[in-house]
XYZ file of N, CA and C in Angstrom:
564
model
N 0.788 -1.274 0.043
C 0.101 0.116 0.006
C 0.959 1.233 0.014
N 0.458 2.407 -0.807
C 1.272 3.407 -0.850
C 1.218 4.299 0.272
N 2.474 4.597 0.816
C 2.417 5.287 2.164
C 1.772 6.758 2.023
N 1.695 7.214 0.957
C 1.010 8.500 0.752
C -0.494 8.337 1.052
N -1.035 7.333 0.408
C -2.376 6.942 0.597
C -2.611 6.709 2.028
N -1.908 5.955 2.843
C -2.083 5.662 4.243
C -2.171 7.131 4.905
N -1.103 8.144 4.543
C -1.209 9.263 5.320
C -2.460 10.154 4.903
N -2.838 10.066 3.818
C -4.058 10.793 3.419
C -5.351 10.172 4.098
N -5.378 8.870 4.384
C -6.619 8.305 4.977
C -6.500 8.260 6.371
N -5.472 8.497 6.987
C -5.295 8.622 8.490
C -6.162 9.647 9.057
N -6.142 10.924 8.547
C -7.174 11.982 9.026
C -8.589 11.609 8.925
N -9.005 10.932 7.873
C -10.340 10.498 7.737
C -10.721 9.369 8.500
N -9.851 8.395 8.645
C -10.274 7.432 9.523
C -10.339 8.122 11.123
N -9.561 9.129 11.375
C -9.836 9.665 12.843
C -10.924 10.436 12.964
N -11.339 11.125 11.835
C -12.586 11.908 11.787
C -13.835 10.725 11.916
N -13.743 9.799 11.271
C -14.695 8.750 11.312
C -14.896 8.429 12.802
N -13.768 8.201 13.678
C -13.882 7.655 14.830
C -14.332 8.566 15.832
N -14.201 9.811 15.631
C -14.841 10.994 16.461
C -16.413 10.859 16.241
N -17.059 10.318 15.404
C -18.410 10.137 15.460
C -19.024 9.094 16.031
N -18.195 8.261 17.014
C -18.680 7.226 17.652
C -18.731 7.486 18.962
N -19.986 7.276 19.586
C -20.370 7.578 20.989
C -19.764 6.417 22.007
N -19.953 6.633 23.130
C -19.490 5.719 24.209
C -20.165 4.377 24.029
N -21.555 4.308 23.466
C -22.091 3.005 23.532
C -21.682 2.212 22.078
N -20.877 2.709 21.255
C -20.407 2.115 20.137
C -21.175 2.683 18.782
N -22.071 3.519 19.105
C -22.988 3.766 18.086
C -22.281 5.045 17.235
N -22.492 5.248 16.022
C -22.195 6.380 15.095
C -23.035 7.244 14.771
N -22.916 8.367 15.026
C -23.778 9.582 14.648
C -23.434 10.109 13.348
N -24.571 10.792 12.714
C -24.290 11.279 11.552
C -23.316 12.545 11.601
N -23.669 13.536 12.371
C -22.903 14.737 12.563
C -21.905 14.886 13.418
N -22.170 14.021 14.509
C -21.226 13.959 15.620
C -21.582 12.600 16.311
N -20.663 12.494 17.321
C -21.011 11.232 18.245
C -22.090 11.145 19.179
N -22.467 12.431 19.287
C -24.140 12.443 20.132
C -25.236 12.690 19.333
N -25.057 12.582 18.174
C -26.119 12.696 17.040
C -26.863 11.344 16.834
N -27.499 10.681 17.811
C -28.122 9.731 17.850
C -29.654 9.807 18.083
N -30.346 10.897 17.553
C -31.732 11.071 17.943
C -32.532 9.853 16.909
N -32.120 9.442 16.085
C -32.766 8.499 15.078
C -32.407 7.104 15.403
N -32.865 6.290 16.166
C -32.013 5.030 16.439
C -31.769 4.270 15.253
N -32.728 4.216 14.122
C -32.680 3.464 13.020
C -31.234 3.961 12.216
N -31.178 5.247 12.124
C -30.066 5.829 11.509
C -28.763 5.408 12.382
N -28.783 5.459 13.651
C -27.604 5.180 14.310
C -27.259 3.607 14.078
N -28.210 2.680 13.790
C -27.893 1.278 13.717
C -27.408 1.165 12.088
N -27.984 2.026 11.173
C -27.317 1.886 9.924
C -26.109 2.311 9.790
N -25.735 3.569 10.371
C -24.643 4.320 10.319
C -23.359 3.281 10.933
N -23.733 2.871 11.987
C -22.848 1.917 12.882
C -22.498 0.523 11.910
N -23.408 -0.026 11.325
C -23.289 -1.123 10.570
C -22.269 -0.781 9.264
N -22.440 0.294 8.699
C -21.718 1.030 7.714
C -20.426 1.037 8.019
N -20.274 1.850 9.429
C -18.890 2.142 9.767
C -17.990 0.907 10.104
N -18.672 -0.116 10.686
C -17.993 -1.387 10.885
C -17.557 -2.143 9.563
N -18.400 -2.147 8.595
C -17.828 -2.528 7.171
C -16.662 -1.782 6.664
N -16.714 -0.433 6.876
C -15.665 0.455 6.482
C -14.380 0.064 7.317
N -14.498 -0.017 8.643
C -13.418 -0.124 9.247
C -12.678 -1.644 8.959
N -13.384 -2.538 8.684
C -13.120 -3.774 8.207
C -12.416 -3.745 6.637
N -12.888 -2.903 5.777
C -12.161 -2.812 4.611
C -10.957 -2.133 4.814
N -10.823 -1.144 5.584
C -9.637 -0.229 5.838
C -8.634 -1.178 6.337
N -8.999 -2.024 7.381
C -8.220 -2.968 7.836
C -7.660 -3.752 6.950
N -8.280 -4.381 6.098
C -7.847 -5.482 5.320
C -6.906 -4.657 4.147
N -7.341 -3.376 3.909
C -6.224 -2.695 2.958
C -5.299 -2.295 3.662
N -4.648 -2.555 4.716
C -3.443 -2.246 5.435
C -3.505 -0.680 5.960
N -5.030 -0.176 6.188
C -4.667 1.082 6.752
C -5.329 1.114 8.249
N -4.392 1.528 9.100
C -4.727 1.273 10.515
C -5.838 2.022 11.059
N -6.647 1.177 11.924
C -8.025 1.534 12.612
C -7.986 1.252 13.843
N -8.815 1.791 14.796
C -8.862 1.681 16.091
C -9.631 0.064 16.377
N -8.800 -0.793 16.903
C -9.547 -2.065 17.214
C -10.613 -1.959 18.277
N -10.322 -1.027 18.998
C -11.379 -0.810 20.408
C -12.593 -0.059 19.449
N -12.639 0.862 18.684
C -13.691 1.204 17.942
C -14.490 0.373 17.225
N -13.668 -0.730 16.771
C -14.482 -1.653 15.903
C -15.212 -2.758 16.787
N -14.532 -3.006 17.883
C -15.135 -3.761 18.866
C -16.460 -3.051 19.569
N -16.487 -1.795 19.760
C -17.506 -1.218 20.369
C -18.658 -1.167 19.275
N -18.341 -1.037 17.986
C -19.429 -0.937 17.192
C -20.043 -2.331 16.863
N -19.217 -3.336 16.860
C -19.863 -4.706 16.771
C -20.777 -4.930 17.983
N -20.155 -4.420 19.089
C -21.045 -4.735 20.541
C -22.230 -3.939 20.261
N -22.089 -2.708 19.730
C -23.711 -2.088 19.648
C -24.285 -2.797 18.829
N -24.168 -3.185 17.760
C -24.776 -3.755 16.534
C -25.398 -5.088 17.217
N -24.635 -6.058 17.991
C -25.017 -7.337 18.731
C -26.091 -6.883 19.594
N -26.059 -5.886 20.632
C -26.996 -5.469 21.374
C -28.253 -4.985 20.719
N -28.176 -4.250 19.535
C -29.364 -3.881 18.982
C -30.109 -4.928 18.179
N -29.482 -5.698 17.838
C -29.845 -6.925 16.969
C -30.980 -7.745 17.767
N -30.889 -7.642 19.048
C -31.895 -8.086 19.852
C -33.283 -7.533 20.077
N -33.270 -6.216 19.458
C -34.352 -5.304 19.749
C -35.525 -5.837 18.522
N -36.492 -5.344 18.641
C -37.674 -5.548 17.689
C -37.266 -4.536 16.315
N -36.950 -5.393 15.264
C -36.376 -4.353 14.133
C -37.049 -4.959 12.874
N -37.110 -4.117 11.990
C -37.620 -4.500 10.759
C -36.544 -5.383 10.051
N -37.233 -6.565 9.382
C -36.252 -7.534 8.923
C -35.186 -6.999 7.780
N -35.554 -5.862 7.065
C -34.473 -5.319 6.159
C -33.487 -4.759 7.026
N -33.534 -4.258 8.065
C -32.505 -3.558 8.880
C -31.747 -4.791 9.629
N -32.257 -5.806 10.189
C -31.712 -6.855 10.796
C -30.808 -7.503 9.912
N -31.020 -7.607 8.609
C -30.349 -8.290 7.560
C -29.092 -7.493 7.326
N -29.199 -6.291 7.338
C -27.768 -5.309 7.132
C -27.101 -5.644 8.320
N -27.738 -5.461 9.608
C -26.987 -5.597 10.758
C -26.028 -7.284 10.582
N -26.765 -8.194 10.430
C -26.107 -9.676 10.267
C -25.150 -9.445 9.432
N -25.254 -9.026 8.161
C -24.355 -8.888 7.184
C -23.170 -8.277 7.784
N -23.290 -6.949 8.380
C -22.071 -6.226 8.862
C -21.395 -7.141 9.947
N -22.162 -7.484 10.801
C -21.449 -8.332 11.930
C -20.756 -9.656 11.286
N -21.391 -10.203 10.225
C -20.732 -11.494 9.528
C -19.454 -11.047 9.096
N -19.621 -10.050 8.241
C -18.487 -9.378 7.568
C -17.256 -8.953 8.467
N -17.396 -8.539 9.769
C -16.595 -8.010 10.452
C -16.156 -9.108 11.521
N -16.603 -10.216 11.439
C -15.963 -11.313 12.410
C -16.888 -11.466 13.640
N -18.102 -10.937 13.645
C -18.803 -11.309 14.961
C -20.204 -11.970 14.412
N -20.227 -13.094 13.939
C -21.165 -13.734 13.342
C -22.589 -13.881 14.049
N -23.602 -13.907 13.573
C -24.884 -14.020 14.376
C -25.652 -15.058 13.466
N -25.138 -16.239 13.706
C -25.837 -17.366 12.878
C -27.282 -17.729 13.139
N -27.642 -17.612 14.318
C -29.114 -17.775 14.654
C -29.990 -16.715 14.136
N -29.801 -15.312 13.962
C -30.285 -14.431 13.363
C -30.568 -14.621 11.808
N -29.225 -15.041 11.310
C -29.161 -15.164 9.808
C -30.172 -16.358 9.506
N -30.247 -17.412 10.368
C -31.172 -18.523 10.006
C -32.638 -18.267 10.095
N -33.042 -17.348 11.138
C -34.455 -16.790 11.318
C -34.598 -15.972 9.910
N -33.638 -14.967 9.525
C -33.941 -14.300 8.290
C -34.265 -15.225 7.006
N -33.330 -16.360 6.873
C -33.507 -17.263 6.004
C -34.984 -17.976 5.656
N -35.445 -18.313 7.057
C -36.726 -18.561 6.906
C -37.854 -17.451 6.558
N -37.600 -16.245 6.774
C -38.311 -15.029 6.396
C -38.087 -14.565 5.197
N -37.051 -15.266 4.313
C -36.463 -14.566 3.184
C -37.619 -14.049 2.127
N -38.600 -14.695 1.895
C -39.622 -14.313 0.886
C -40.189 -12.776 1.265
N -40.173 -12.519 2.622
C -40.760 -11.155 2.794
C -39.553 -9.956 2.937
N -38.521 -10.445 2.436
C -37.299 -9.458 2.528
C -37.214 -8.857 1.102
N -36.647 -7.527 1.138
C -36.488 -7.053 -0.174
C -35.208 -7.630 -0.817
N -35.238 -7.139 -2.134
C -34.064 -7.878 -2.850
C -32.573 -7.536 -2.251
N -32.532 -6.247 -1.894
C -31.335 -5.739 -1.010
C -31.091 -6.659 0.172
N -32.037 -6.737 0.951
C -31.840 -7.559 2.160
C -31.671 -9.155 1.937
N -32.281 -9.618 0.998
C -31.663 -10.881 0.537
C -30.411 -11.284 0.043
N -29.906 -9.972 -0.419
C -28.505 -10.298 -0.978
C -27.499 -10.100 0.271
N -27.905 -9.153 1.115
C -27.080 -9.020 2.339
C -27.231 -10.328 3.110
N -28.318 -10.938 3.328
C -28.435 -12.236 3.959
C -27.647 -13.244 3.334
N -27.654 -13.426 1.766
C -26.788 -14.487 1.116
C -25.255 -14.304 1.495
N -24.895 -12.963 1.563
C -23.469 -12.539 1.797
C -23.172 -12.974 3.185
N -23.995 -12.771 4.068
C -23.854 -13.079 5.423
C -23.649 -14.642 5.408
N -24.736 -15.492 5.092
C -24.612 -16.684 5.013
C -23.357 -17.342 4.476
N -22.883 -16.859 3.310
C -21.734 -17.253 2.726
C -20.469 -17.255 3.710
N -20.453 -16.042 4.554
C -19.376 -15.607 5.438
C -19.616 -16.593 6.640
N -20.630 -17.005 6.983
C -21.115 -17.948 8.087
C -20.939 -19.491 7.788
N -20.426 -19.726 6.523
C -20.207 -21.129 6.083
C -21.650 -21.789 5.845
N -22.660 -21.117 5.750
C -23.937 -21.795 5.521
C -24.340 -21.652 3.949
N -23.226 -22.067 3.324
C -23.419 -21.980 1.799
C -24.679 -22.493 1.122
N -25.188 -23.819 1.521
C -26.321 -24.316 0.830
C -27.591 -23.230 0.846
N -27.719 -22.508 2.107
C -28.664 -21.544 2.400
C -28.619 -20.512 1.562
N -27.150 -19.981 1.465
C -26.870 -18.888 0.449
C -26.959 -18.997 -0.706
N -26.667 -20.299 -1.302
C -26.938 -20.699 -2.696
C -28.684 -20.693 -3.011
N -29.395 -21.096 -1.972
C -30.799 -21.022 -2.211
C -31.358 -19.580 -2.536
N -30.654 -18.796 -1.540
C -31.085 -17.330 -1.683
C -30.778 -16.750 -3.011
N -29.441 -16.807 -3.515
C -29.028 -16.542 -4.789
C -30.003 -17.078 -5.862
N -30.169 -18.501 -5.786
C -31.109 -19.215 -6.856
C -32.391 -18.359 -6.992
N -32.885 -18.008 -5.731
C -34.403 -17.419 -5.918
C -34.213 -15.855 -6.411
N -32.988 -15.249 -6.248
C -32.553 -13.993 -6.639
C -32.618 -13.812 -8.136
N -32.463 -14.968 -8.841
C -32.099 -15.005 -10.337
C -33.013 -14.567 -11.159
N -34.346 -14.570 -10.563
C -35.328 -14.128 -11.403
C -35.477 -12.739 -11.521
N -34.805 -12.062 -10.797
C -34.928 -10.622 -10.498
C -33.749 -9.966 -11.291
N -32.853 -10.649 -11.927
C -31.738 -10.155 -12.513
C -32.027 -9.983 -14.005
N -32.053 -8.763 -14.421
C -32.317 -8.550 -16.069
C -30.999 -8.542 -16.846
N -30.945 -9.226 -17.591
C -29.792 -9.477 -18.613
C -30.126 -9.080 -20.006
N -29.148 -8.184 -20.453
C -29.100 -7.683 -21.834
C -27.791 -8.130 -22.436
N -27.651 -7.540 -23.838
C -26.376 -8.225 -24.302
C -25.108 -7.622 -23.769
N -25.172 -6.505 -22.993
C -24.116 -5.888 -22.364
C -24.048 -5.706 -20.910
N -25.234 -6.030 -20.353
C -25.111 -5.634 -18.787
C -26.145 -6.622 -18.034
N -25.923 -7.017 -16.849
C -26.965 -7.554 -15.901
C -27.188 -6.711 -14.656
N -28.566 -6.313 -14.298
C -28.611 -5.796 -12.972
C -30.087 -6.114 -12.446
N -30.065 -5.734 -11.304
C -31.546 -6.212 -10.545
C -32.523 -5.017 -10.669
N -33.659 -5.469 -10.783
C -34.803 -4.395 -10.962
C -35.799 -4.968 -9.746
N -36.423 -3.972 -9.138
C -37.397 -4.250 -8.175
C -38.723 -3.497 -8.113
N -39.826 -3.732 -7.861
C -40.795 -3.023 -8.006
C -41.161 -2.052 -6.801
N -40.270 -1.976 -6.053
C -40.324 -0.960 -5.047
C -39.106 -1.317 -3.813
N -39.027 -0.310 -3.003
C -37.925 -0.440 -1.956
C -38.504 0.162 -0.599
N -38.213 -0.609 0.264
C -38.865 -0.417 1.627
C -37.806 0.242 2.610
N -36.665 0.594 1.994
C -35.518 1.277 2.792
C -35.254 2.404 2.173
N -34.871 3.588 2.804
C -34.714 4.803 2.358
C -33.423 4.608 1.564
N -32.390 3.824 2.058
C -31.208 4.054 1.456
C -31.007 2.969 0.327
N -32.058 2.146 0.013
C -32.137 0.964 -1.026
C -32.373 1.368 -2.403
N -31.889 0.808 -3.321
C -31.977 1.222 -4.845
C -31.517 -0.158 -5.620
N -32.006 -0.153 -6.935
C -31.426 -1.088 -7.946
C -30.015 -0.986 -7.963
N -29.537 0.216 -8.192
C -28.183 0.377 -8.065
C -27.245 -0.212 -6.936
N -27.713 0.271 -5.625
C -26.889 -0.615 -4.556
C -27.426 -2.075 -4.560
N -28.264 -2.412 -4.792
C -28.597 -4.042 -4.793
C -27.572 -4.555 -5.934
N -27.735 -4.158 -6.869
C -26.748 -4.691 -8.137
C -25.375 -4.379 -7.838
N -24.805 -3.653 -7.089
C -23.315 -3.437 -6.778
C -23.252 -4.417 -5.727
N -24.148 -4.458 -4.471
C -23.990 -5.446 -3.523
C -23.747 -6.904 -4.244
N -24.709 -7.340 -5.092
C -24.684 -8.706 -5.679
C -23.232 -9.069 -6.376
N -22.935 -8.035 -7.110
C -21.787 -8.070 -7.848
C -20.619 -8.178 -6.875
N -20.567 -7.313 -5.723
C -19.533 -7.520 -4.647
C -19.501 -8.793 -4.228
N -20.428 -9.304 -3.829
C -20.647 -10.809 -3.125
C -20.159 -11.817 -4.066
N -20.631 -11.581 -5.560
C -20.070 -12.627 -6.392
C -18.549 -12.579 -6.465
N -18.322 -11.512 -6.583
C -16.743 -11.333 -6.921
C -15.765 -11.966 -5.555
N -16.495 -11.939 -4.431
C -15.833 -12.181 -3.184
C -15.977 -13.774 -3.244
N -17.182 -14.452 -3.349
C -17.531 -15.614 -3.152
C -17.733 -16.674 -4.166
N -17.985 -15.955 -5.365
C -18.122 -16.879 -6.670
C -17.630 -16.192 -7.867
N -16.274 -16.013 -8.014
C -15.906 -15.255 -9.107
C -15.952 -15.828 -10.380
N -16.491 -17.038 -10.307
C -16.533 -17.845 -11.769
C -18.034 -18.084 -12.158
N -18.888 -17.079 -11.328
C -20.387 -16.974 -11.621
C -20.531 -16.387 -12.844
N -21.507 -16.684 -13.640
C -21.920 -16.348 -15.060
C -22.126 -14.812 -14.911
N -22.701 -14.279 -13.789
C -22.610 -12.608 -13.789
C -21.682 -11.802 -13.694
N -20.582 -12.483 -13.302
C -19.247 -11.883 -12.929
C -18.549 -11.412 -14.050
């Protein structure tokens, strides 16, 4: 990794870490900006994934901040959540080394009610949890939603239940999952 990139990333990582509150949650504008619990859960899941990706790229991050974020997500997972939100949190936890197989299995049973994006996140989590047969089932079921033309493939949905969801995000997450876990897949 180029040292200049690490030096450029360091203040950005530091700024991200400043947005974490003492309970492990991340706020949008500051560490104390947790007025919307759903937003704090979403931001914390994304921050956890970001820390994991930075760490894998060789950019130092606070292990303590990562652990607190995973703890926050694990505690919030036990609350009454929308299935889409739970799927993203299970995915973030699986991706960052704090797997929640029980919740992943419950989501697998409820997968028909999940949005396309949540099903992709579930498949990704199941793959990371070594539940490959279930992950493959979810991917097989998603195949009817992939629209293939002569030069591209993308997901299309009739609607999104999550404010941050879109066909572009779902298509991107599906591609990222396939590149990581099934690079020989026909869609890659």
